[in-house]
């Protein structure tokens, strides 16, 4: 008779606890400085223990609107306008909790989102959260796509088109994989077919450390290349399967992967970079574009909560 190997307690903990830092166990208190929260001053399990979905995005206002939208979509009691910023004691990030959904802003760029993710992942650990899914909902520049297209990231790649994230640690480069959850991406694509006016594709996303020169723009304060060189780079990116460019996906994917958190990146394209660099689309159109990833993720969450 086959004997099943026992599940070691350490393996179980390893899979569920999210953080990957032995030093945390020796700390009497953990201050999540940029959230203005701490394990001593806040009952994190009571505040956050039921979180199942975490949505992150660059702008504080957008993440507040998303929280209000989710409140309405989940038909929760109370007034959506009364949702309060849990991080109101600091203006670094904003955080809103709506039932099992947490909505947090992360600012622009890899360093900003990476600080937020360290504290978020520790928060989920201290709160004993289980089976959490993360979504980055954001904006991007498209390559060869009509503006307003939603791109669900297959691979998050760096400026050399490599599916990896490099972090300098103690003066050495550590390279981490940026693979995202394939099942979540496919499920999100399926959700897009169930909603009106949501042109959506799965493609690779390039993450850069700059909006201007770093994304091959000709309209920054500095530019060291020609129009032809820009277009050649973008065409090569397109050949490598890259369909949009933004500034946070690689570190988001890498940190979630190391910490066993299922994650997806969903960004709307604001312009087609093969046609220009300036974002000249009218404000109301941009606002509608930015709601598209929110609709998609809200639909996904409602399906998971068996509300539709
Ligand atoms: C998309 O938009 C921002 C730059 O405008 C950046 O945070 C990103 O990834
Ligand atoms: N965000 C980016 O990072 N790039 C764009 O072109 C548009 C939004």
PDB file of C-alpha atoms and ligand atoms in Angstrom:
ATOM      1  CA  UNK A   1       0.000   0.000   0.000  1.00  0.00           C
ATOM      2  CA  UNK A   2       1.370   3.411  -0.914  1.00  0.00           C
ATOM      3  CA  UNK A   3       2.197   5.554   2.097  1.00  0.00           C
ATOM      4  CA  UNK A   4       1.602   9.276   1.681  1.00  0.00           C
ATOM      5  CA  UNK A   5       4.469  11.443   2.806  1.00  0.00           C
ATOM      6  CA  UNK A   6       3.398  13.466   5.838  1.00  0.00           C
ATOM      7  CA  UNK A   7       2.943  17.192   5.264  1.00  0.00           C
ATOM      8  CA  UNK A   8       5.583  18.822   7.400  1.00  0.00           C
ATOM      9  CA  UNK A   9       4.384  21.762   9.428  1.00  0.00           C
ATOM     10  CA  UNK A  10       7.281  23.800   8.068  1.00  0.00           C
ATOM     11  CA  UNK A  11       6.177  23.058   4.470  1.00  0.00           C
ATOM     12  CA  UNK A  12       2.646  24.165   5.277  1.00  0.00           C
ATOM     13  CA  UNK A  13       3.860  27.372   6.848  1.00  0.00           C
ATOM     14  CA  UNK A  14       6.280  27.870   3.955  1.00  0.00           C
ATOM     15  CA  UNK A  15       3.420  27.802   1.461  1.00  0.00           C
ATOM     16  CA  UNK A  16       1.017  30.019   3.338  1.00  0.00           C
ATOM     17  CA  UNK A  17       2.898  32.652   5.208  1.00  0.00           C
ATOM     18  CA  UNK A  18       3.950  34.850   2.273  1.00  0.00           C
ATOM     19  CA  UNK A  19       6.979  36.570   3.817  1.00  0.00           C
ATOM     20  CA  UNK A  20      10.445  35.172   3.158  1.00  0.00           C
ATOM     21  CA  UNK A  21      12.471  36.699   5.977  1.00  0.00           C
ATOM     22  CA  UNK A  22      13.671  34.744   9.057  1.00  0.00           C
ATOM     23  CA  UNK A  23      14.539  37.968  10.888  1.00  0.00           C
ATOM     24  CA  UNK A  24      10.878  38.956  11.205  1.00  0.00           C
ATOM     25  CA  UNK A  25      10.306  36.233  13.820  1.00  0.00           C
ATOM     26  CA  UNK A  26      12.782  37.914  16.181  1.00  0.00           C
ATOM     27  CA  UNK A  27      11.104  41.315  16.097  1.00  0.00           C
ATOM     28  CA  UNK A  28       8.966  42.331  19.037  1.00  0.00           C
ATOM     29  CA  UNK A  29       7.143  44.923  16.984  1.00  0.00           C
ATOM     30  CA  UNK A  30       6.927  45.510  13.243  1.00  0.00           C
ATOM     31  CA  UNK A  31       6.274  49.096  12.225  1.00  0.00           C
ATOM     32  CA  UNK A  32       4.869  49.378   8.712  1.00  0.00           C
ATOM     33  CA  UNK A  33       6.199  52.891   8.530  1.00  0.00           C
ATOM     34  CA  UNK A  34       4.826  53.993   5.142  1.00  0.00           C
ATOM     35  CA  UNK A  35       1.328  52.724   6.030  1.00  0.00           C
ATOM     36  CA  UNK A  36       1.396  54.283   9.504  1.00  0.00           C
ATOM     37  CA  UNK A  37       0.440  50.879  10.952  1.00  0.00           C
ATOM     38  CA  UNK A  38       2.213  48.652  13.477  1.00  0.00           C
ATOM     39  CA  UNK A  39       1.761  45.213  15.019  1.00  0.00           C
ATOM     40  CA  UNK A  40       1.705  46.832  18.487  1.00  0.00           C
ATOM     41  CA  UNK A  41      -0.682  49.686  17.878  1.00  0.00           C
ATOM     42  CA  UNK A  42      -3.090  47.934  15.502  1.00  0.00           C
ATOM     43  CA  UNK A  43      -4.871  44.582  15.651  1.00  0.00           C
ATOM     44  CA  UNK A  44      -3.904  43.577  12.122  1.00  0.00           C
ATOM     45  CA  UNK A  45      -5.703  40.160  12.134  1.00  0.00           C
ATOM     46  CA  UNK A  46      -8.948  41.886  13.186  1.00  0.00           C
ATOM     47  CA  UNK A  47      -8.494  44.704  10.682  1.00  0.00           C
ATOM     48  CA  UNK A  48      -7.325  42.695   7.666  1.00  0.00           C
ATOM     49  CA  UNK A  49      -7.734  38.946   8.373  1.00  0.00           C
ATOM     50  CA  UNK A  50     -10.585  38.471   5.854  1.00  0.00           C
ATOM     51  CA  UNK A  51      -8.772  40.052   2.878  1.00  0.00           C
ATOM     52  CA  UNK A  52      -8.878  37.871  -0.254  1.00  0.00           C
ATOM     53  CA  UNK A  53      -8.262  40.369  -3.065  1.00  0.00           C
ATOM     54  CA  UNK A  54      -5.708  43.169  -3.103  1.00  0.00           C
ATOM     55  CA  UNK A  55      -5.819  45.715  -5.925  1.00  0.00           C
ATOM     56  CA  UNK A  56      -2.949  48.133  -6.330  1.00  0.00           C
ATOM     57  CA  UNK A  57      -2.586  51.079  -8.683  1.00  0.00           C
ATOM     58  CA  UNK A  58      -0.477  54.199  -9.023  1.00  0.00           C
ATOM     59  CA  UNK A  59      -2.821  57.001  -8.057  1.00  0.00           C
ATOM     60  CA  UNK A  60      -4.438  57.537  -4.651  1.00  0.00           C
ATOM     61  CA  UNK A  61      -7.596  59.052  -6.188  1.00  0.00           C
ATOM     62  CA  UNK A  62      -8.013  56.182  -8.625  1.00  0.00           C
ATOM     63  CA  UNK A  63      -7.673  53.602  -5.850  1.00  0.00           C
ATOM     64  CA  UNK A  64     -10.261  55.483  -3.780  1.00  0.00           C
ATOM     65  CA  UNK A  65     -12.652  55.478  -6.771  1.00  0.00           C
ATOM     66  CA  UNK A  66     -11.971  51.776  -7.211  1.00  0.00           C
ATOM     67  CA  UNK A  67     -12.832  51.119  -3.556  1.00  0.00           C
ATOM     68  CA  UNK A  68     -16.102  53.045  -3.966  1.00  0.00           C
ATOM     69  CA  UNK A  69     -16.882  51.168  -7.172  1.00  0.00           C
ATOM     70  CA  UNK A  70     -16.236  47.787  -5.521  1.00  0.00           C
ATOM     71  CA  UNK A  71     -18.382  48.807  -2.563  1.00  0.00           C
ATOM     72  CA  UNK A  72     -21.255  49.435  -4.935  1.00  0.00           C
ATOM     73  CA  UNK A  73     -20.581  46.295  -7.000  1.00  0.00           C
ATOM     74  CA  UNK A  74     -20.515  44.027  -3.928  1.00  0.00           C
ATOM     75  CA  UNK A  75     -23.703  45.739  -2.682  1.00  0.00           C
ATOM     76  CA  UNK A  76     -22.205  46.242   0.756  1.00  0.00           C
ATOM     77  CA  UNK A  77     -24.093  48.170   3.429  1.00  0.00           C
ATOM     78  CA  UNK A  78     -23.212  51.775   4.229  1.00  0.00           C
ATOM     79  CA  UNK A  79     -22.294  54.748   2.108  1.00  0.00           C
ATOM     80  CA  UNK A  80     -19.427  54.295  -0.387  1.00  0.00           C
ATOM     81  CA  UNK A  81     -18.511  57.979   0.101  1.00  0.00           C
ATOM     82  CA  UNK A  82     -17.698  57.286   3.752  1.00  0.00           C
ATOM     83  CA  UNK A  83     -14.879  54.808   3.004  1.00  0.00           C
ATOM     84  CA  UNK A  84     -11.888  56.079   4.927  1.00  0.00           C
ATOM     85  CA  UNK A  85      -8.194  56.015   4.069  1.00  0.00           C
ATOM     86  CA  UNK A  86      -6.605  53.551   6.520  1.00  0.00           C
ATOM     87  CA  UNK A  87      -3.232  55.255   5.900  1.00  0.00           C
ATOM     88  CA  UNK A  88      -4.563  58.773   6.476  1.00  0.00           C
ATOM     89  CA  UNK A  89      -1.765  59.386   9.008  1.00  0.00           C
ATOM     90  CA  UNK A  90       0.723  59.397   6.125  1.00  0.00           C
ATOM     91  CA  UNK A  91       0.541  60.761   2.585  1.00  0.00           C
ATOM     92  CA  UNK A  92       2.893  58.136   1.106  1.00  0.00           C
ATOM     93  CA  UNK A  93       0.184  55.630   0.179  1.00  0.00           C
ATOM     94  CA  UNK A  94      -3.606  55.435   0.456  1.00  0.00           C
ATOM     95  CA  UNK A  95      -5.411  52.266   1.514  1.00  0.00           C
ATOM     96  CA  UNK A  96      -9.111  51.415   1.492  1.00  0.00           C
ATOM     97  CA  UNK A  97     -10.779  48.227   2.724  1.00  0.00           C
ATOM     98  CA  UNK A  98     -14.104  47.158   1.285  1.00  0.00           C
ATOM     99  CA  UNK A  99     -15.238  43.747   2.600  1.00  0.00           C
ATOM    100  CA  UNK A 100     -12.641  41.209   1.393  1.00  0.00           C
ATOM    101  CA  UNK A 101     -11.052  43.733  -0.994  1.00  0.00           C
ATOM    102  CA  UNK A 102      -8.096  45.986  -0.205  1.00  0.00           C
ATOM    103  CA  UNK A 103      -7.356  48.875  -2.567  1.00  0.00           C
ATOM    104  CA  UNK A 104      -3.943  50.546  -2.232  1.00  0.00           C
ATOM    105  CA  UNK A 105      -2.034  53.182  -4.174  1.00  0.00           C
ATOM    106  CA  UNK A 106       1.647  52.620  -4.938  1.00  0.00           C
ATOM    107  CA  UNK A 107       2.908  55.785  -6.612  1.00  0.00           C
ATOM    108  CA  UNK A 108       5.050  55.739  -9.753  1.00  0.00           C
ATOM    109  CA  UNK A 109       7.966  53.466 -10.478  1.00  0.00           C
ATOM    110  CA  UNK A 110       9.732  50.402  -9.125  1.00  0.00           C
ATOM    111  CA  UNK A 111      11.162  51.866  -5.880  1.00  0.00           C
ATOM    112  CA  UNK A 112       7.781  53.274  -4.852  1.00  0.00           C
ATOM    113  CA  UNK A 113       5.779  50.085  -5.498  1.00  0.00           C
ATOM    114  CA  UNK A 114       8.501  47.895  -4.026  1.00  0.00           C
ATOM    115  CA  UNK A 115       8.413  49.702  -0.648  1.00  0.00           C
ATOM    116  CA  UNK A 116       4.629  49.406  -0.646  1.00  0.00           C
ATOM    117  CA  UNK A 117       4.793  45.679  -1.483  1.00  0.00           C
ATOM    118  CA  UNK A 118       7.242  44.906   1.341  1.00  0.00           C
ATOM    119  CA  UNK A 119       4.821  46.435   3.820  1.00  0.00           C
ATOM    120  CA  UNK A 120       1.711  44.986   2.170  1.00  0.00           C
ATOM    121  CA  UNK A 121       3.104  41.436   2.159  1.00  0.00           C
ATOM    122  CA  UNK A 122       4.124  41.786   5.812  1.00  0.00           C
ATOM    123  CA  UNK A 123       0.660  43.146   6.587  1.00  0.00           C
ATOM    124  CA  UNK A 124      -0.958  40.064   4.978  1.00  0.00           C
ATOM    125  CA  UNK A 125       1.395  37.854   7.012  1.00  0.00           C
ATOM    126  CA  UNK A 126       0.771  39.605  10.334  1.00  0.00           C
ATOM    127  CA  UNK A 127      -2.986  39.532   9.651  1.00  0.00           C
ATOM    128  CA  UNK A 128      -2.815  35.724   8.952  1.00  0.00           C
ATOM    129  CA  UNK A 129      -4.476  36.186   5.549  1.00  0.00           C
ATOM    130  CA  UNK A 130      -4.931  33.111   3.357  1.00  0.00           C
ATOM    131  CA  UNK A 131      -5.492  32.553  -0.396  1.00  0.00           C
ATOM    132  CA  UNK A 132      -4.983  36.173  -1.356  1.00  0.00           C
ATOM    133  CA  UNK A 133      -4.858  37.293  -4.993  1.00  0.00           C
ATOM    134  CA  UNK A 134      -3.139  40.497  -6.083  1.00  0.00           C
ATOM    135  CA  UNK A 135      -3.965  42.683  -9.067  1.00  0.00           C
ATOM    136  CA  UNK A 136      -2.101  45.682 -10.403  1.00  0.00           C
ATOM    137  CA  UNK A 137      -4.570  47.870 -12.284  1.00  0.00           C
ATOM    138  CA  UNK A 138      -2.873  50.650 -14.162  1.00  0.00           C
ATOM    139  CA  UNK A 139      -2.164  52.678 -17.258  1.00  0.00           C
ATOM    140  CA  UNK A 140       0.430  52.118 -19.965  1.00  0.00           C
ATOM    141  CA  UNK A 141       1.593  53.068 -23.416  1.00  0.00           C
ATOM    142  CA  UNK A 142       0.496  50.560 -26.069  1.00  0.00           C
ATOM    143  CA  UNK A 143       2.575  49.252 -28.955  1.00  0.00           C
ATOM    144  CA  UNK A 144       0.506  48.799 -32.106  1.00  0.00           C
ATOM    145  CA  UNK A 145      -2.820  48.715 -30.246  1.00  0.00           C
ATOM    146  CA  UNK A 146      -5.778  51.103 -30.437  1.00  0.00           C
ATOM    147  CA  UNK A 147      -5.779  53.349 -27.328  1.00  0.00           C
ATOM    148  CA  UNK A 148      -8.149  52.047 -24.665  1.00  0.00           C
ATOM    149  CA  UNK A 149      -7.094  48.405 -25.144  1.00  0.00           C
ATOM    150  CA  UNK A 150      -6.671  46.507 -21.885  1.00  0.00           C
ATOM    151  CA  UNK A 151      -3.511  44.395 -21.729  1.00  0.00           C
ATOM    152  CA  UNK A 152      -3.364  41.483 -19.298  1.00  0.00           C
ATOM    153  CA  UNK A 153       0.307  40.742 -18.793  1.00  0.00           C
ATOM    154  CA  UNK A 154       1.659  37.409 -19.897  1.00  0.00           C
ATOM    155  CA  UNK A 155       5.327  38.073 -19.101  1.00  0.00           C
ATOM    156  CA  UNK A 156       6.595  41.223 -17.389  1.00  0.00           C
ATOM    157  CA  UNK A 157       9.927  42.035 -19.053  1.00  0.00           C
ATOM    158  CA  UNK A 158      12.680  44.582 -18.443  1.00  0.00           C
ATOM    159  CA  UNK A 159      14.067  47.138 -20.923  1.00  0.00           C
ATOM    160  CA  UNK A 160      16.192  44.374 -22.492  1.00  0.00           C
ATOM    161  CA  UNK A 161      13.019  42.280 -23.022  1.00  0.00           C
ATOM    162  CA  UNK A 162      14.106  39.770 -20.346  1.00  0.00           C
ATOM    163  CA  UNK A 163      11.430  38.238 -18.061  1.00  0.00           C
ATOM    164  CA  UNK A 164      13.326  39.097 -14.907  1.00  0.00           C
ATOM    165  CA  UNK A 165      13.765  41.721 -12.225  1.00  0.00           C
ATOM    166  CA  UNK A 166      17.196  42.761 -10.973  1.00  0.00           C
ATOM    167  CA  UNK A 167      17.629  44.101  -7.462  1.00  0.00           C
ATOM    168  CA  UNK A 168      20.942  45.259  -6.021  1.00  0.00           C
ATOM    169  CA  UNK A 169      21.349  43.683  -2.569  1.00  0.00           C
ATOM    170  CA  UNK A 170      24.517  44.295  -0.529  1.00  0.00           C
ATOM    171  CA  UNK A 171      26.278  45.477  -3.662  1.00  0.00           C
ATOM    172  CA  UNK A 172      25.383  42.380  -5.680  1.00  0.00           C
ATOM    173  CA  UNK A 173      22.721  41.920  -8.329  1.00  0.00           C
ATOM    174  CA  UNK A 174      19.969  39.455  -7.429  1.00  0.00           C
ATOM    175  CA  UNK A 175      17.838  38.311 -10.365  1.00  0.00           C
ATOM    176  CA  UNK A 176      14.271  37.170  -9.813  1.00  0.00           C
ATOM    177  CA  UNK A 177      11.753  35.665 -12.249  1.00  0.00           C
ATOM    178  CA  UNK A 178       8.743  37.776 -13.190  1.00  0.00           C
ATOM    179  CA  UNK A 179       6.357  34.970 -14.076  1.00  0.00           C
ATOM    180  CA  UNK A 180       2.725  35.761 -13.263  1.00  0.00           C
ATOM    181  CA  UNK A 181      -0.204  33.430 -12.594  1.00  0.00           C
ATOM    182  CA  UNK A 182      -1.329  32.032 -15.951  1.00  0.00           C
ATOM    183  CA  UNK A 183      -4.700  30.863 -14.651  1.00  0.00           C
ATOM    184  CA  UNK A 184      -5.590  34.323 -13.390  1.00  0.00           C
ATOM    185  CA  UNK A 185      -4.624  35.889 -16.731  1.00  0.00           C
ATOM    186  CA  UNK A 186      -6.802  33.433 -18.671  1.00  0.00           C
ATOM    187  CA  UNK A 187      -9.699  33.915 -16.280  1.00  0.00           C
ATOM    188  CA  UNK A 188      -9.424  37.701 -16.624  1.00  0.00           C
ATOM    189  CA  UNK A 189      -9.420  37.363 -20.422  1.00  0.00           C
ATOM    190  CA  UNK A 190     -12.596  35.278 -20.154  1.00  0.00           C
ATOM    191  CA  UNK A 191     -14.130  38.004 -17.927  1.00  0.00           C
ATOM    192  CA  UNK A 192     -13.416  40.591 -20.634  1.00  0.00           C
ATOM    193  CA  UNK A 193     -15.579  38.638 -23.094  1.00  0.00           C
ATOM    194  CA  UNK A 194     -18.487  38.816 -20.656  1.00  0.00           C
ATOM    195  CA  UNK A 195     -18.420  42.627 -20.454  1.00  0.00           C
ATOM    196  CA  UNK A 196     -19.350  45.219 -23.087  1.00  0.00           C
ATOM    197  CA  UNK A 197     -16.801  47.652 -24.566  1.00  0.00           C
ATOM    198  CA  UNK A 198     -13.712  46.053 -23.082  1.00  0.00           C
ATOM    199  CA  UNK A 199     -11.180  45.314 -25.859  1.00  0.00           C
ATOM    200  CA  UNK A 200      -8.678  43.082 -24.075  1.00  0.00           C
ATOM    201  CA  UNK A 201      -5.635  41.027 -25.031  1.00  0.00           C
ATOM    202  CA  UNK A 202      -2.929  39.036 -23.297  1.00  0.00           C
ATOM    203  CA  UNK A 203       0.595  40.232 -24.136  1.00  0.00           C
ATOM    204  CA  UNK A 204       3.992  40.916 -22.670  1.00  0.00           C
ATOM    205  CA  UNK A 205       4.473  44.126 -20.696  1.00  0.00           C
ATOM    206  CA  UNK A 206       7.744  46.055 -20.600  1.00  0.00           C
ATOM    207  CA  UNK A 207       8.613  47.745 -17.315  1.00  0.00           C
ATOM    208  CA  UNK A 208      11.012  50.689 -17.486  1.00  0.00           C
ATOM    209  CA  UNK A 209      12.616  52.969 -14.901  1.00  0.00           C
ATOM    210  CA  UNK A 210      11.626  56.167 -16.702  1.00  0.00           C
ATOM    211  CA  UNK A 211       8.584  57.535 -18.554  1.00  0.00           C
ATOM    212  CA  UNK A 212      10.577  59.578 -21.119  1.00  0.00           C
ATOM    213  CA  UNK A 213      13.958  58.412 -22.473  1.00  0.00           C
ATOM    214  CA  UNK A 214      13.500  55.034 -20.744  1.00  0.00           C
ATOM    215  CA  UNK A 215      10.360  54.402 -22.819  1.00  0.00           C
ATOM    216  CA  UNK A 216      11.906  55.727 -26.018  1.00  0.00           C
ATOM    217  CA  UNK A 217      10.040  59.057 -25.934  1.00  0.00           C
ATOM    218  CA  UNK A 218      11.227  61.948 -28.060  1.00  0.00           C
ATOM    219  CA  UNK A 219       9.493  64.595 -25.928  1.00  0.00           C
ATOM    220  CA  UNK A 220      11.401  64.564 -22.618  1.00  0.00           C
ATOM    221  CA  UNK A 221      13.771  67.231 -21.331  1.00  0.00           C
ATOM    222  CA  UNK A 222      16.578  64.994 -22.614  1.00  0.00           C
ATOM    223  CA  UNK A 223      16.691  62.854 -25.726  1.00  0.00           C
ATOM    224  CA  UNK A 224      19.771  61.176 -27.123  1.00  0.00           C
ATOM    225  CA  UNK A 225      18.261  59.241 -30.072  1.00  0.00           C
ATOM    226  CA  UNK A 226      16.503  59.789 -33.413  1.00  0.00           C
ATOM    227  CA  UNK A 227      12.897  59.060 -34.414  1.00  0.00           C
ATOM    228  CA  UNK A 228      14.149  56.103 -36.483  1.00  0.00           C
ATOM    229  CA  UNK A 229      16.041  54.658 -33.507  1.00  0.00           C
ATOM    230  CA  UNK A 230      12.975  55.027 -31.298  1.00  0.00           C
ATOM    231  CA  UNK A 231      10.755  53.240 -33.807  1.00  0.00           C
ATOM    232  CA  UNK A 232      13.295  50.470 -34.334  1.00  0.00           C
ATOM    233  CA  UNK A 233      13.359  49.808 -30.556  1.00  0.00           C
ATOM    234  CA  UNK A 234       9.562  49.760 -30.315  1.00  0.00           C
ATOM    235  CA  UNK A 235       9.305  47.487 -33.366  1.00  0.00           C
ATOM    236  CA  UNK A 236      11.811  45.077 -31.773  1.00  0.00           C
ATOM    237  CA  UNK A 237       9.794  45.183 -28.567  1.00  0.00           C
ATOM    238  CA  UNK A 238       6.666  44.327 -30.558  1.00  0.00           C
ATOM    239  CA  UNK A 239       8.490  41.407 -32.186  1.00  0.00           C
ATOM    240  CA  UNK A 240       9.334  40.177 -28.667  1.00  0.00           C
ATOM    241  CA  UNK A 241       5.602  40.041 -27.905  1.00  0.00           C
ATOM    242  CA  UNK A 242       5.551  43.301 -25.940  1.00  0.00           C
ATOM    243  CA  UNK A 243       2.209  45.085 -26.261  1.00  0.00           C
ATOM    244  CA  UNK A 244       2.489  47.764 -23.595  1.00  0.00           C
ATOM    245  CA  UNK A 245       4.979  49.725 -21.482  1.00  0.00           C
ATOM    246  CA  UNK A 246       4.628  50.796 -17.859  1.00  0.00           C
ATOM    247  CA  UNK A 247       6.800  51.221 -14.788  1.00  0.00           C
ATOM    248  CA  UNK A 248       6.025  48.694 -12.037  1.00  0.00           C
ATOM    249  CA  UNK A 249       5.159  45.243 -13.415  1.00  0.00           C
ATOM    250  CA  UNK A 250       8.521  43.466 -13.058  1.00  0.00           C
ATOM    251  CA  UNK A 251       9.037  44.078  -9.354  1.00  0.00           C
ATOM    252  CA  UNK A 252       5.339  43.454  -8.675  1.00  0.00           C
ATOM    253  CA  UNK A 253       5.513  40.088 -10.460  1.00  0.00           C
ATOM    254  CA  UNK A 254       8.863  39.142  -8.895  1.00  0.00           C
ATOM    255  CA  UNK A 255       7.899  39.927  -5.289  1.00  0.00           C
ATOM    256  CA  UNK A 256       4.504  38.215  -5.545  1.00  0.00           C
ATOM    257  CA  UNK A 257       6.099  35.133  -7.059  1.00  0.00           C
ATOM    258  CA  UNK A 258       8.772  34.772  -4.355  1.00  0.00           C
ATOM    259  CA  UNK A 259       6.076  35.194  -1.704  1.00  0.00           C
ATOM    260  CA  UNK A 260       3.635  32.612  -3.207  1.00  0.00           C
ATOM    261  CA  UNK A 261       1.038  35.247  -3.956  1.00  0.00           C
ATOM    262  CA  UNK A 262      -1.059  34.750  -7.083  1.00  0.00           C
ATOM    263  CA  UNK A 263      -0.871  37.932  -9.120  1.00  0.00           C
ATOM    264  CA  UNK A 264      -1.994  39.581 -12.344  1.00  0.00           C
ATOM    265  CA  UNK A 265      -1.188  42.865 -14.095  1.00  0.00           C
ATOM    266  CA  UNK A 266      -3.982  44.596 -16.006  1.00  0.00           C
ATOM    267  CA  UNK A 267      -3.153  47.922 -17.677  1.00  0.00           C
ATOM    268  CA  UNK A 268      -5.112  49.983 -20.171  1.00  0.00           C
ATOM    269  CA  UNK A 269      -3.186  51.630 -23.009  1.00  0.00           C
ATOM    270  CA  UNK A 270      -3.578  55.420 -23.176  1.00  0.00           C
ATOM    271  CA  UNK A 271      -1.939  55.860 -26.579  1.00  0.00           C
ATOM    272  CA  UNK A 272      -0.255  53.942 -29.398  1.00  0.00           C
ATOM    273  CA  UNK A 273       3.465  54.600 -29.030  1.00  0.00           C
ATOM    274  CA  UNK A 274       4.044  53.838 -32.732  1.00  0.00           C
ATOM    275  CA  UNK A 275       1.993  56.972 -33.456  1.00  0.00           C
ATOM    276  CA  UNK A 276       3.306  59.406 -30.852  1.00  0.00           C
ATOM    277  CA  UNK A 277       4.569  60.170 -27.388  1.00  0.00           C
ATOM    278  CA  UNK A 278       2.310  62.867 -25.951  1.00  0.00           C
ATOM    279  CA  UNK A 279      -0.896  61.882 -24.187  1.00  0.00           C
ATOM    280  CA  UNK A 280      -3.313  64.221 -25.930  1.00  0.00           C
ATOM    281  CA  UNK A 281      -6.542  62.241 -25.513  1.00  0.00           C
ATOM    282  CA  UNK A 282      -9.318  64.324 -23.845  1.00  0.00           C
ATOM    283  CA  UNK A 283      -9.532  64.005 -20.059  1.00  0.00           C
ATOM    284  CA  UNK A 284     -12.991  62.394 -20.001  1.00  0.00           C
ATOM    285  CA  UNK A 285     -11.866  59.713 -22.465  1.00  0.00           C
ATOM    286  CA  UNK A 286      -8.789  58.985 -20.316  1.00  0.00           C
ATOM    287  CA  UNK A 287     -10.995  58.680 -17.236  1.00  0.00           C
ATOM    288  CA  UNK A 288     -13.184  56.132 -19.035  1.00  0.00           C
ATOM    289  CA  UNK A 289     -10.098  54.182 -20.209  1.00  0.00           C
ATOM    290  CA  UNK A 290      -8.766  54.025 -16.652  1.00  0.00           C
ATOM    291  CA  UNK A 291     -12.008  52.491 -15.448  1.00  0.00           C
ATOM    292  CA  UNK A 292     -11.636  49.527 -17.804  1.00  0.00           C
ATOM    293  CA  UNK A 293      -9.145  47.487 -15.692  1.00  0.00           C
ATOM    294  CA  UNK A 294     -11.375  48.253 -12.689  1.00  0.00           C
ATOM    295  CA  UNK A 295     -14.450  46.809 -14.429  1.00  0.00           C
ATOM    296  CA  UNK A 296     -12.525  43.697 -15.368  1.00  0.00           C
ATOM    297  CA  UNK A 297     -11.170  43.062 -11.879  1.00  0.00           C
ATOM    298  CA  UNK A 298     -14.539  43.835 -10.248  1.00  0.00           C
ATOM    299  CA  UNK A 299     -16.169  41.243 -12.522  1.00  0.00           C
ATOM    300  CA  UNK A 300     -13.464  38.692 -11.635  1.00  0.00           C
ATOM    301  CA  UNK A 301     -13.947  39.329  -7.909  1.00  0.00           C
ATOM    302  CA  UNK A 302     -17.736  39.060  -8.155  1.00  0.00           C
ATOM    303  CA  UNK A 303     -17.397  35.721  -9.947  1.00  0.00           C
ATOM    304  CA  UNK A 304     -15.032  34.461  -7.244  1.00  0.00           C
ATOM    305  CA  UNK A 305     -17.447  35.528  -4.527  1.00  0.00           C
ATOM    306  CA  UNK A 306     -20.239  33.752  -6.460  1.00  0.00           C
ATOM    307  CA  UNK A 307     -22.162  37.034  -6.764  1.00  0.00           C
ATOM    308  CA  UNK A 308     -22.722  36.470 -10.521  1.00  0.00           C
TER     309      UNK A 308
HETATM  310  C1  LIG B   1       1.961  54.009 -15.717  1.00  0.00           C
HETATM  311  O1  LIG B   1       1.706  55.318 -15.636  1.00  0.00           O
HETATM  312  C2  LIG B   1       2.662  55.959 -14.786  1.00  0.00           C
HETATM  313  C3  LIG B   1       3.442  56.977 -15.565  1.00  0.00           C
HETATM  314  O2  LIG B   1       2.601  57.930 -16.122  1.00  0.00           O
HETATM  315  C4  LIG B   1       3.485  54.835 -14.219  1.00  0.00           C
HETATM  316  O3  LIG B   1       3.293  54.653 -12.846  1.00  0.00           O
HETATM  317  C5  LIG B   1       2.972  53.665 -14.909  1.00  0.00           C
HETATM  318  O4  LIG B   1       3.421  52.440 -14.670  1.00  0.00           O
HETATM  319  N1  LIG B   2       2.235  54.992 -18.426  1.00  0.00           N
HETATM  320  C1  LIG B   2       3.467  54.737 -18.894  1.00  0.00           C
HETATM  321  O1  LIG B   2       4.348  54.284 -18.148  1.00  0.00           O
HETATM  322  N2  LIG B   2       3.724  54.984 -20.185  1.00  0.00           N
HETATM  323  C2  LIG B   2       2.810  55.496 -21.006  1.00  0.00           C
HETATM  324  O2  LIG B   2       3.112  55.738 -22.183  1.00  0.00           O
HETATM  325  C3  LIG B   2       1.527  55.777 -20.510  1.00  0.00           C
HETATM  326  C4  LIG B   2       1.263  55.508 -19.201  1.00  0.00           C
END
